Amino acid sequence: MEKPSNIIKAPAACKLPAGDHYWCACGHSSNQPFCDGAHLEKAPEKTPLKFTLEAEKEVWLCQCKETSTPPYCDGTHKNI
């Protein structure tokens, strides 16, 4: 697996609509924190994480890819 070059050491605050969303788990997406399909070429063993919101909500999504609560930030980026 190629190491991601665009890991961001801060969460992304996102106001998302209800429905399905796909969080980038590989770190290669140019649309962080969301999947753009880059894993297909650069990290085929990593797949995006689908998460569903029942209603519109503001969430803090992990961008360092080290969280223990994916797709949500748990502050791990502070220790990287």
PDB file of C-alpha atoms in Angstrom:
ATOM      1  CA  MET A   1       0.000   0.000   0.000  1.00  0.00           C
ATOM      2  CA  GLU A   2       1.262   3.437  -0.920  1.00  0.00           C
ATOM      3  CA  LYS A   3       1.476   5.821   2.067  1.00  0.00           C
ATOM      4  CA  PRO A   4      -0.996   8.699   1.866  1.00  0.00           C
ATOM      5  CA  SER A   5       0.567  12.098   1.347  1.00  0.00           C
ATOM      6  CA  ASN A   6      -2.455  14.192   2.234  1.00  0.00           C
ATOM      7  CA  ILE A   7      -3.151  13.153   5.842  1.00  0.00           C
ATOM      8  CA  ILE A   8      -4.518  16.113   7.776  1.00  0.00           C
ATOM      9  CA  LYS A   9      -3.878  16.356  11.520  1.00  0.00           C
ATOM     10  CA  ALA A  10      -7.189  18.034  12.346  1.00  0.00           C
ATOM     11  CA  PRO A  11     -10.828  16.980  12.127  1.00  0.00           C
ATOM     12  CA  ALA A  12     -13.217  18.276   9.489  1.00  0.00           C
ATOM     13  CA  ALA A  13     -16.349  19.971  10.811  1.00  0.00           C
ATOM     14  CA  CYS A  14     -19.108  19.065   8.368  1.00  0.00           C
ATOM     15  CA  LYS A  15     -22.804  19.838   8.335  1.00  0.00           C
ATOM     16  CA  LEU A  16     -24.195  16.845   6.488  1.00  0.00           C
ATOM     17  CA  PRO A  17     -27.683  16.041   5.248  1.00  0.00           C
ATOM     18  CA  ALA A  18     -29.534  12.914   6.306  1.00  0.00           C
ATOM     19  CA  GLY A  19     -28.554   9.854   4.296  1.00  0.00           C
ATOM     20  CA  ASP A  20     -25.527   7.782   3.389  1.00  0.00           C
ATOM     21  CA  HIS A  21     -22.001   9.162   3.358  1.00  0.00           C
ATOM     22  CA  TYR A  22     -18.640   7.514   2.586  1.00  0.00           C
ATOM     23  CA  TRP A  23     -15.622   8.357   4.745  1.00  0.00           C
ATOM     24  CA  CYS A  24     -12.173   7.877   3.205  1.00  0.00           C
ATOM     25  CA  ALA A  25     -10.337   5.197   5.206  1.00  0.00           C
ATOM     26  CA  CYS A  26      -7.169   5.078   3.091  1.00  0.00           C
ATOM     27  CA  GLY A  27      -6.080   8.728   3.255  1.00  0.00           C
ATOM     28  CA  HIS A  28      -5.558   9.085  -0.512  1.00  0.00           C
ATOM     29  CA  SER A  29      -8.778  10.872  -1.436  1.00  0.00           C
ATOM     30  CA  SER A  30      -8.405  14.396  -2.751  1.00  0.00           C
ATOM     31  CA  ASN A  31     -11.879  15.063  -1.340  1.00  0.00           C
ATOM     32  CA  GLN A  32     -11.001  14.528   2.359  1.00  0.00           C
ATOM     33  CA  PRO A  33     -12.628  13.375   4.527  1.00  0.00           C
ATOM     34  CA  PHE A  34     -14.845  11.748   1.906  1.00  0.00           C
ATOM     35  CA  CYS A  35     -13.977   8.946  -0.511  1.00  0.00           C
ATOM     36  CA  ASP A  36     -13.274   9.793  -4.149  1.00  0.00           C
ATOM     37  CA  GLY A  37     -12.271   6.263  -5.207  1.00  0.00           C
ATOM     38  CA  ALA A  38      -8.499   6.815  -4.938  1.00  0.00           C
ATOM     39  CA  HIS A  39      -8.213   3.626  -2.843  1.00  0.00           C
ATOM     40  CA  LEU A  40      -8.986   1.535  -5.937  1.00  0.00           C
ATOM     41  CA  GLU A  41      -5.532   2.303  -7.326  1.00  0.00           C
ATOM     42  CA  LYS A  42      -3.452   3.343  -4.339  1.00  0.00           C
ATOM     43  CA  ALA A  43      -4.808   1.178  -1.478  1.00  0.00           C
ATOM     44  CA  PRO A  44      -7.131  -1.544  -2.794  1.00  0.00           C
ATOM     45  CA  GLU A  45      -7.115  -3.324   0.570  1.00  0.00           C
ATOM     46  CA  LYS A  46      -8.765  -0.280   2.194  1.00  0.00           C
ATOM     47  CA  THR A  47     -12.409   0.452   1.538  1.00  0.00           C
ATOM     48  CA  PRO A  48     -14.403   3.538   2.466  1.00  0.00           C
ATOM     49  CA  LEU A  49     -16.608   3.434   5.527  1.00  0.00           C
ATOM     50  CA  LYS A  50     -20.280   3.979   4.822  1.00  0.00           C
ATOM     51  CA  PHE A  51     -22.129   5.818   7.567  1.00  0.00           C
ATOM     52  CA  THR A  52     -25.736   6.935   7.683  1.00  0.00           C
ATOM     53  CA  LEU A  53     -27.217   9.978   9.371  1.00  0.00           C
ATOM     54  CA  GLU A  54     -30.900   9.874  10.256  1.00  0.00           C
ATOM     55  CA  ALA A  55     -31.187  13.668  10.170  1.00  0.00           C
ATOM     56  CA  GLU A  56     -29.064  16.647   9.135  1.00  0.00           C
ATOM     57  CA  LYS A  57     -26.242  16.944  11.638  1.00  0.00           C
ATOM     58  CA  GLU A  58     -22.917  18.662  12.251  1.00  0.00           C
ATOM     59  CA  VAL A  59     -20.167  16.081  12.736  1.00  0.00           C
ATOM     60  CA  TRP A  60     -16.399  16.147  13.249  1.00  0.00           C
ATOM     61  CA  LEU A  61     -14.823  13.654  10.869  1.00  0.00           C
ATOM     62  CA  CYS A  62     -11.341  12.216  11.290  1.00  0.00           C
ATOM     63  CA  GLN A  63      -8.779  13.157   8.664  1.00  0.00           C
ATOM     64  CA  CYS A  64      -5.660  11.597  10.241  1.00  0.00           C
ATOM     65  CA  LYS A  65      -7.135   8.078   9.733  1.00  0.00           C
ATOM     66  CA  GLU A  66      -5.954   6.950  13.190  1.00  0.00           C
ATOM     67  CA  THR A  67      -9.205   7.430  15.136  1.00  0.00           C
ATOM     68  CA  SER A  68     -10.562   4.558  17.227  1.00  0.00           C
ATOM     69  CA  THR A  69     -14.105   5.730  16.435  1.00  0.00           C
ATOM     70  CA  PRO A  70     -14.253   5.985  12.631  1.00  0.00           C
ATOM     71  CA  PRO A  71     -15.447   8.068  10.905  1.00  0.00           C
ATOM     72  CA  TYR A  72     -15.550  10.428  13.871  1.00  0.00           C
ATOM     73  CA  CYS A  73     -12.558  12.248  15.344  1.00  0.00           C
ATOM     74  CA  ASP A  74     -11.441  11.074  18.798  1.00  0.00           C
ATOM     75  CA  GLY A  75      -8.484  13.468  19.141  1.00  0.00           C
ATOM     76  CA  THR A  76      -5.820  10.932  18.146  1.00  0.00           C
ATOM     77  CA  HIS A  77      -4.328  13.448  15.688  1.00  0.00           C
ATOM     78  CA  LYS A  78      -2.953  15.377  18.669  1.00  0.00           C
ATOM     79  CA  ASN A  79      -0.560  12.474  19.405  1.00  0.00           C
ATOM     80  CA  ILE A  80       0.705  11.830  15.867  1.00  0.00           C
TER      81      ILE A  80
END
